[in-house]
Amino acid sequence: MAKKQVIDAVEARLGAIWDGLPVFGPNSEGEPPSDGTPFLMVQYPISNARRVTVNARIYREEGGFRIVLNEARGFGLEKTTQRCEALANLFSDQSFDGVVCQVPSSPFIDDDNEDGNYFQTSIVVPYTFNFTGA
């Protein structure tokens, strides 16, 4: 799981609402809609930390966060691809609050994108975050 500072920075950058869509982080209050209303979910599936220097307590976390876009099924890809590209641009090669983002992945599209009322796509943003030990 990502450091709390990383989670706070990413979710602050997205805000509670991004492009008119509600944003749900891990274990957040409220329930994502089930009626086809678009929304975002943010996940932090992987992170690894290591010591950067021998003589100082400086560490680097490397990981990736995943932004899952849920759109109503049956309306084509135009809005979905526009939103995925805008999300990628929000984080691509950006630094904020100590989080240094690399280039996000492109959304993967196949038959598994359909989930109930939703067509789900996601991007993964690799990042690094340096921190010191206590």
N, CA and C of each residue as an Amber inpcrd file, in Angstrom:
protein
   402
   0.8450000  -1.1810000   0.0000000   0.0000000   0.0000000   0.0000000
   0.8880000   1.2410000   0.0000000   0.4540000   2.2600000  -0.6620000
   1.2030000   3.5110000  -0.7640000   1.2590000   4.2210000   0.5860000
   2.2900000   5.0550000   0.7620000   2.3890000   5.8850000   1.9650000
   1.1830000   6.8220000   2.0130000   0.8080000   7.1930000   3.2400000
  -0.3420000   8.0790000   3.4250000  -0.1440000   9.4050000   2.6840000
   1.0820000   9.9180000   2.6740000   1.3520000  11.1790000   1.9790000
   1.0660000  11.0610000   0.4820000   1.3530000   9.9040000  -0.1030000
   1.0900000   9.6850000  -1.5280000  -0.4130000   9.6590000  -1.7770000
  -1.1310000   8.8950000  -0.9550000  -2.5920000   8.8020000  -1.1020000
  -3.2240000  10.1820000  -0.9700000  -2.8060000  10.9340000   0.0570000
  -3.3620000  12.2770000   0.2650000  -3.0700000  13.1950000  -0.9270000
  -1.8470000  13.1260000  -1.4610000  -1.4680000  13.9960000  -2.5830000
  -2.2530000  13.6600000  -3.8450000  -2.3830000  12.3690000  -4.1480000
  -3.1060000  11.9480000  -5.3560000  -4.5760000  12.3330000  -5.2480000
  -5.1780000  12.0580000  -4.0960000  -6.6030000  12.3530000  -3.9490000
  -6.8710000  13.8490000  -3.8910000  -5.9240000  14.6370000  -3.3770000
  -6.0820000  16.0960000  -3.4070000  -6.0050000  16.6090000  -4.8450000
  -5.1270000  16.0120000  -5.6370000  -5.0020000  16.4440000  -7.0390000
  -6.2750000  16.1380000  -7.8190000  -6.8730000  14.9870000  -7.5630000
  -8.1340000  14.6390000  -8.2340000  -9.3100000  15.4100000  -7.6520000
  -9.2870000  15.6400000  -6.3510000 -10.4050000  16.2810000  -5.6750000
 -11.5200000  15.2900000  -5.4110000 -12.5270000  15.7250000  -4.6950000
 -13.6830000  14.8710000  -4.4010000 -14.5240000  14.6530000  -5.6510000
 -14.4370000  15.6190000  -6.5640000 -15.1600000  15.5120000  -7.8370000
 -14.1890000  15.9340000  -8.9340000 -14.0100000  15.0790000  -9.9390000
 -13.1520000  15.3890000 -11.0760000 -14.0090000  15.3720000 -12.3310000
 -13.9800000  16.4440000 -13.0870000 -14.7450000  16.5470000 -14.3390000
 -16.2200000  16.2010000 -14.1190000 -16.7450000  16.5960000 -12.9660000
 -18.1460000  16.3230000 -12.6550000 -18.4160000  14.9210000 -12.1490000
 -17.3760000  14.0870000 -12.0280000 -17.5580000  12.7060000 -11.5830000
 -17.1360000  12.5530000 -10.1280000 -17.9230000  11.8510000  -9.3170000
 -17.4770000  11.5860000  -7.9500000 -16.2610000  10.6630000  -7.9620000
 -15.3740000  10.8730000  -6.9830000 -14.1420000  10.0900000  -6.8640000
 -14.2020000   9.2980000  -5.5650000 -13.9840000   7.9940000  -5.6650000
 -14.0020000   7.1160000  -4.4970000 -12.6170000   6.5270000  -4.2930000
 -12.0360000   6.8020000  -3.1300000 -10.7500000   6.2140000  -2.7710000
 -10.9780000   4.9330000  -1.9850000  -9.8990000   4.2870000  -1.5600000
 -10.0360000   3.0520000  -0.7880000 -10.7770000   3.2880000   0.5270000
 -11.7220000   2.4290000   0.8170000 -12.4550000   2.4590000   2.0830000
 -13.0500000   3.8330000   2.3770000 -13.5550000   4.5160000   1.3390000
 -14.1130000   5.8550000   1.5130000 -15.5960000   5.7830000   1.8520000
 -16.0910000   6.8990000   2.3510000 -17.5090000   6.9770000   2.6940000
 -18.3490000   7.0130000   1.4290000 -19.5610000   6.5210000   1.5480000
 -20.4810000   6.5330000   0.4180000 -20.3110000   5.3060000  -0.4430000
 -21.2860000   5.0660000  -1.2540000 -21.2910000   3.9230000  -2.1610000
 -21.2070000   4.4130000  -3.5960000 -20.3700000   3.7860000  -4.3960000
 -20.3800000   4.1340000  -5.8170000 -21.7610000   3.8650000  -6.4070000
 -22.2060000   4.6850000  -7.3410000 -23.5250000   4.4700000  -7.9370000
 -23.5850000   3.1430000  -8.6930000 -24.7670000   2.5850000  -8.7880000
 -24.9370000   1.3250000  -9.5270000 -25.8780000   1.4990000 -10.7140000
 -26.3100000   2.7390000 -10.9550000 -27.3160000   3.0050000 -11.9860000
 -26.7270000   3.4390000 -13.3280000 -25.4210000   3.3160000 -13.4950000
 -24.7960000   3.7290000 -14.7510000 -24.2320000   5.1370000 -14.7200000
 -24.4220000   5.8620000 -13.6050000 -23.8460000   7.1960000 -13.4630000
 -22.3210000   7.0660000 -13.4100000 -21.5880000   7.8140000 -14.2220000
 -20.1290000   7.6770000 -14.2470000 -19.4830000   8.0620000 -12.9110000
 -18.3690000   7.3960000 -12.5970000 -17.5950000   7.7240000 -11.4050000
 -16.1800000   7.1810000 -11.5480000 -15.2910000   7.6480000 -10.6630000
 -13.9010000   7.1940000 -10.6350000 -13.6150000   6.4630000  -9.3370000
 -12.7330000   5.4870000  -9.4150000 -12.1920000   4.8350000  -8.2260000
 -10.6740000   4.9250000  -8.3110000 -10.0310000   5.1820000  -7.1590000
  -8.5760000   5.2400000  -7.1010000  -8.0940000   4.0820000  -6.2380000
  -7.1130000   3.3520000  -6.7370000  -6.5620000   2.1950000  -6.0320000
  -5.0420000   2.3200000  -5.9890000  -4.4470000   1.6900000  -4.9850000
  -2.9960000   1.7250000  -4.7920000  -2.4890000   0.2870000  -4.6690000
  -2.4200000  -0.4490000  -5.7900000  -2.1620000  -1.8840000  -5.7290000
  -0.7230000  -2.2900000  -5.4130000   0.2430000  -1.4010000  -5.6650000
   1.6320000  -1.8230000  -5.4350000   2.5030000  -0.6480000  -5.0320000
   3.3780000  -0.9190000  -4.0690000   4.4220000   0.0330000  -3.7040000
   5.5360000  -0.7360000  -3.0020000   6.7440000  -0.3250000  -3.2550000
   7.9200000  -0.9150000  -2.6190000   8.8240000   0.2170000  -2.1790000
   9.3920000   0.0890000  -0.9780000  10.2920000   1.1150000  -0.4670000
  11.6810000   0.5170000  -0.2790000  12.6730000   1.3800000  -0.4610000
  14.0570000   0.9580000  -0.2440000  14.8580000   2.1470000   0.2670000
  15.9470000   1.8310000   0.9250000  16.8470000   2.8690000   1.4100000
  17.6720000   3.3880000   0.2360000  17.7880000   4.7140000   0.1210000
  18.4750000   5.3220000  -1.0160000  19.9580000   5.5460000  -0.7180000
  20.2870000   5.8820000   0.5210000  21.6760000   6.1630000   0.8780000
  22.1210000   5.2510000   2.0160000  23.4280000   5.1260000   2.1570000
  23.9770000   4.2820000   3.2190000  24.0570000   5.0460000   4.5350000
  24.4520000   6.2980000   4.4920000  24.7270000   7.0340000   5.7220000
  23.6170000   7.9870000   6.1540000  22.4620000   7.9060000   5.5550000
  21.3230000   8.7470000   5.9660000  20.0430000   7.9360000   5.8280000
  19.0730000   8.2960000   6.6360000  17.7970000   7.5710000   6.6040000
  16.8710000   8.2100000   5.5640000  17.2470000   8.0500000   4.3130000
  16.4490000   8.5610000   3.1960000  15.9630000   7.3560000   2.4090000
  14.6650000   7.3360000   2.1460000  14.0410000   6.1840000   1.5050000
  13.2820000   6.6240000   0.2590000  13.0710000   5.6810000  -0.6400000
  12.2950000   5.9530000  -1.8530000  11.2270000   4.8740000  -2.0030000
   9.9900000   5.3430000  -2.1140000   8.8930000   4.4330000  -2.4390000
   8.6620000   4.5130000  -3.9410000   8.5790000   3.3550000  -4.5770000
   8.2370000   3.2720000  -5.9950000   6.9780000   2.4400000  -6.0950000
   6.0170000   2.9210000  -6.8510000   4.7650000   2.1800000  -6.9670000
   3.9400000   2.6830000  -8.1280000   2.6850000   2.3460000  -8.0720000
   1.7480000   2.7860000  -9.0920000   0.3660000   2.9160000  -8.4900000
  -0.3560000   3.9360000  -8.8920000  -1.7580000   4.0260000  -8.4920000
  -2.6130000   3.8710000  -9.7360000  -3.7760000   3.3020000  -9.5170000
  -4.6790000   2.9550000 -10.6260000  -5.9350000   3.8000000 -10.5130000
  -6.3160000   4.4290000 -11.6020000  -7.5580000   5.1990000 -11.6460000
  -8.5070000   4.4540000 -12.5670000  -9.6330000   4.0280000 -12.0020000
 -10.6210000   3.2490000 -12.7490000 -11.7870000   4.1640000 -13.1020000
 -12.0310000   4.3180000 -14.3900000 -13.1440000   5.1200000 -14.8870000
 -14.3060000   4.1900000 -15.1970000 -15.4400000   4.4580000 -14.5960000
 -16.6540000   3.6760000 -14.8160000 -17.6560000   4.5370000 -15.5680000
 -17.9700000   4.1410000 -16.7910000 -18.9310000   4.8530000 -17.6400000
 -20.0980000   3.9240000 -17.9390000 -21.2480000   4.4940000 -18.2390000
 -22.4090000   3.6790000 -18.6180000 -22.0910000   2.8880000 -19.8820000
 -22.5450000   1.6560000 -19.9300000 -22.3320000   0.8080000 -21.1050000
 -23.1880000   1.2730000 -22.2720000 -22.7060000   0.9970000 -23.4730000
 -23.5100000   1.2060000 -24.6670000 -23.4530000   2.5870000 -25.2790000
 -22.4900000   3.4300000 -24.8660000 -22.4260000   4.7890000 -25.4000000
 -21.1420000   5.0680000 -26.1710000 -20.4470000   4.0170000 -26.5860000
 -19.2330000   4.1930000 -27.3760000 -18.0340000   4.5690000 -26.5280000
 -16.9310000   4.8510000 -27.2130000 -15.6660000   5.1080000 -26.5240000
 -15.2250000   6.5650000 -26.5200000 -15.9370000   7.4420000 -27.2330000
 -15.4480000   8.8090000 -27.3770000 -15.2520000   9.5020000 -26.0280000
 -16.2790000   9.5410000 -25.2000000 -16.1800000  10.2150000 -23.9010000
 -15.1860000   9.4930000 -22.9930000 -15.1990000   8.1640000 -23.0450000
 -14.2830000   7.3780000 -22.2140000 -12.8300000   7.6770000 -22.5630000
 -12.4940000   7.6680000 -23.8390000 -11.1050000   7.9200000 -24.2340000
 -10.6970000   9.3660000 -23.9480000 -11.6210000  10.3100000 -24.0870000
 -11.3210000  11.7060000 -23.7500000 -11.0040000  11.8410000 -22.2640000
 -11.8180000  11.2040000 -21.4300000 -11.5940000  11.3020000 -19.9840000
 -10.3030000  10.5960000 -19.5720000 -10.0320000   9.4340000 -20.1500000
  -8.7820000   8.7280000 -19.8240000  -7.5700000   9.5620000 -20.2200000
  -7.6440000  10.2010000 -21.3690000  -6.5370000  11.0490000 -21.8070000
  -6.3790000  12.2570000 -20.8880000  -7.4790000  12.8570000 -20.4680000
  -7.4070000  13.9980000 -19.5470000  -6.8250000  13.5730000 -18.1980000
  -7.2100000  12.3930000 -17.7120000  -6.6430000  11.8810000 -16.4620000
  -5.1440000  11.6450000 -16.6110000  -4.7450000  11.0370000 -17.7180000
  -3.3170000  10.7950000 -17.9590000  -2.5520000  12.1140000 -17.9990000
  -3.1030000  13.1280000 -18.6550000  -2.4460000  14.4340000 -18.7390000
  -2.3240000  15.1060000 -17.3760000  -3.2690000  14.8550000 -16.4930000
  -3.2470000  15.4340000 -15.1480000  -2.0350000  14.9450000 -14.3550000
  -1.5850000  13.7160000 -14.6370000  -0.4990000  13.1200000 -13.8610000
   0.8010000  12.9040000 -14.6370000   0.7740000  12.8770000 -15.9500000
   1.9480000  12.5280000 -16.7530000   3.1120000  13.4930000 -16.5260000
   4.2530000  12.9500000 -16.0830000   5.4670000  13.7430000 -15.8370000
   5.2260000  14.9230000 -14.8970000   4.3510000  14.7550000 -13.9250000
   4.0420000  15.8210000 -12.9760000   4.6320000  15.5020000 -11.6070000
   5.0020000  16.5540000 -10.8760000   5.4650000  16.4340000  -9.4930000
   4.5740000  17.3000000  -8.6230000   4.1060000  16.7450000  -7.5160000
   3.2550000  17.4910000  -6.5890000   3.3690000  16.8620000  -5.2110000
   3.5090000  17.6990000  -4.2110000   3.5790000  17.2640000  -2.8120000
   4.5730000  16.1210000  -2.6010000   5.6960000  16.1630000  -3.3050000
   6.7230000  15.1410000  -3.1530000   6.5280000  13.9030000  -4.0080000
   5.3840000  13.7740000  -4.6630000   5.1070000  12.6330000  -5.5340000
   5.5800000  12.9870000  -6.9420000   6.4100000  12.1310000  -7.5220000
   6.9160000  12.3400000  -8.8800000   6.3020000  11.2590000  -9.7650000
   5.4450000  11.6800000 -10.6810000   4.7370000  10.7310000 -11.5540000
   5.4870000  10.5530000 -12.8660000   5.4410000   9.3290000 -13.3850000
   5.9730000   9.0530000 -14.7080000   4.8070000   9.0390000 -15.7030000
   5.0010000   8.4410000 -16.8500000   3.9770000   8.4240000 -17.8930000
   2.9780000   7.2970000 -17.6180000   1.6850000   7.6210000 -17.5180000
   0.6630000   6.5940000 -17.2680000   0.5060000   5.6270000 -18.4370000
  -0.0270000   4.4650000 -18.1190000  -0.3490000   3.4790000 -19.1530000
  -1.5640000   3.9480000 -19.9460000  -1.7350000   3.3890000 -21.1150000
  -2.9600000   3.6100000 -21.8830000  -4.0240000   2.6540000 -21.3640000
  -5.3050000   3.0170000 -21.4930000  -6.3540000   2.1060000 -21.0300000
  -6.4030000   0.8380000 -21.8820000  -6.6280000  -0.2700000 -21.2300000
  -6.7470000  -1.5650000 -21.8960000  -8.2180000  -1.7910000 -22.2160000
  -8.5230000  -2.1270000 -23.4520000  -9.9200000  -2.3030000 -23.8570000
 -10.0880000  -3.6710000 -24.5020000 -10.9850000  -4.4750000 -23.9080000
 -11.3480000  -5.7790000 -24.4710000 -12.7260000  -6.1740000 -23.9340000
 -13.1070000  -7.4320000 -24.0740000 -14.4390000  -7.8700000 -23.6380000
 -14.6200000  -7.8460000 -22.1250000 -13.5220000  -7.7940000 -21.3700000
 -13.6250000  -7.7970000 -19.9110000 -13.9170000  -6.4210000 -19.3280000
 -14.0110000  -5.3850000 -20.1520000 -14.2920000  -4.0470000 -19.6400000
 -15.7250000  -3.8910000 -19.1440000 -16.6150000  -4.7460000 -19.5840000
 -18.0240000  -4.6240000 -19.2020000 -18.2510000  -5.2630000 -17.8390000
 -18.8620000  -4.4780000 -16.9330000 -19.1370000  -4.9420000 -15.5770000
 -20.4930000  -4.3910000 -15.1520000 -21.5310000  -5.2090000 -15.2410000
 -22.8760000  -4.7610000 -14.8830000 -23.3280000  -3.6310000 -15.7810000
 -23.7230000  -2.5120000 -15.1660000 -24.1660000  -1.3380000 -15.9200000
 -23.0040000  -0.5130000 -16.4600000 -21.7730000  -0.9310000 -16.1790000
 -20.6160000  -0.0880000 -16.4640000 -19.6620000  -0.6750000 -17.4840000
 -18.9840000   0.2450000 -18.1750000 -17.8410000  -0.0670000 -19.0120000
 -16.6490000   0.5150000 -18.2690000 -15.7530000  -0.3380000 -17.7750000
 -14.6360000   0.0960000 -16.9430000 -13.3390000   0.1450000 -17.7370000
 -12.6480000   1.2530000 -17.6110000 -11.2970000   1.3770000 -18.1450000
 -10.4190000   1.9270000 -17.0330000  -9.1400000   1.7560000 -17.1600000
  -8.2580000   2.2780000 -16.1190000  -6.9150000   2.6660000 -16.7070000
  -6.2600000   3.5720000 -15.9950000  -4.8730000   3.8980000 -16.2870000
  -4.0820000   3.6320000 -15.0110000  -2.8270000   3.3000000 -15.1750000
  -1.9290000   3.1170000 -14.0370000  -0.8290000   4.1590000 -14.1530000
  -0.6220000   4.8870000 -13.0520000   0.3830000   5.9430000 -13.0260000
   1.5440000   5.4940000 -12.1320000   2.7170000   5.2120000 -12.7160000
   3.8760000   4.8890000 -11.8910000   4.3940000   6.1560000 -11.2120000
   4.9110000   6.0090000  -9.9850000   5.3790000   7.1720000  -9.2340000
   6.5700000   6.7950000  -8.3580000   7.2810000   7.8220000  -7.9010000
   8.2730000   7.6810000  -6.8420000   7.9690000   8.7260000  -5.7830000
   8.3660000   8.4190000  -4.5510000   8.1530000   9.3310000  -3.4340000
   9.3040000   9.1270000  -2.4570000  10.0790000  10.1860000  -2.2100000
  11.1880000  10.1110000  -1.2600000  10.7200000  10.5700000   0.1120000
  11.2240000   9.8960000   1.1440000  10.8590000  10.2610000   2.5100000
  12.0140000   9.9060000   3.4360000  11.9690000  10.4570000   4.6370000
  13.0160000  10.1810000   5.6160000  12.4630000   9.3330000   6.7410000
  13.3500000   8.5760000   7.3750000  12.9670000   7.7710000   8.5280000
  12.9800000   8.6150000   9.7810000  12.3170000   8.1420000  10.8050000
  12.2340000   8.8970000  12.0630000  13.5210000   8.8080000  12.8430000
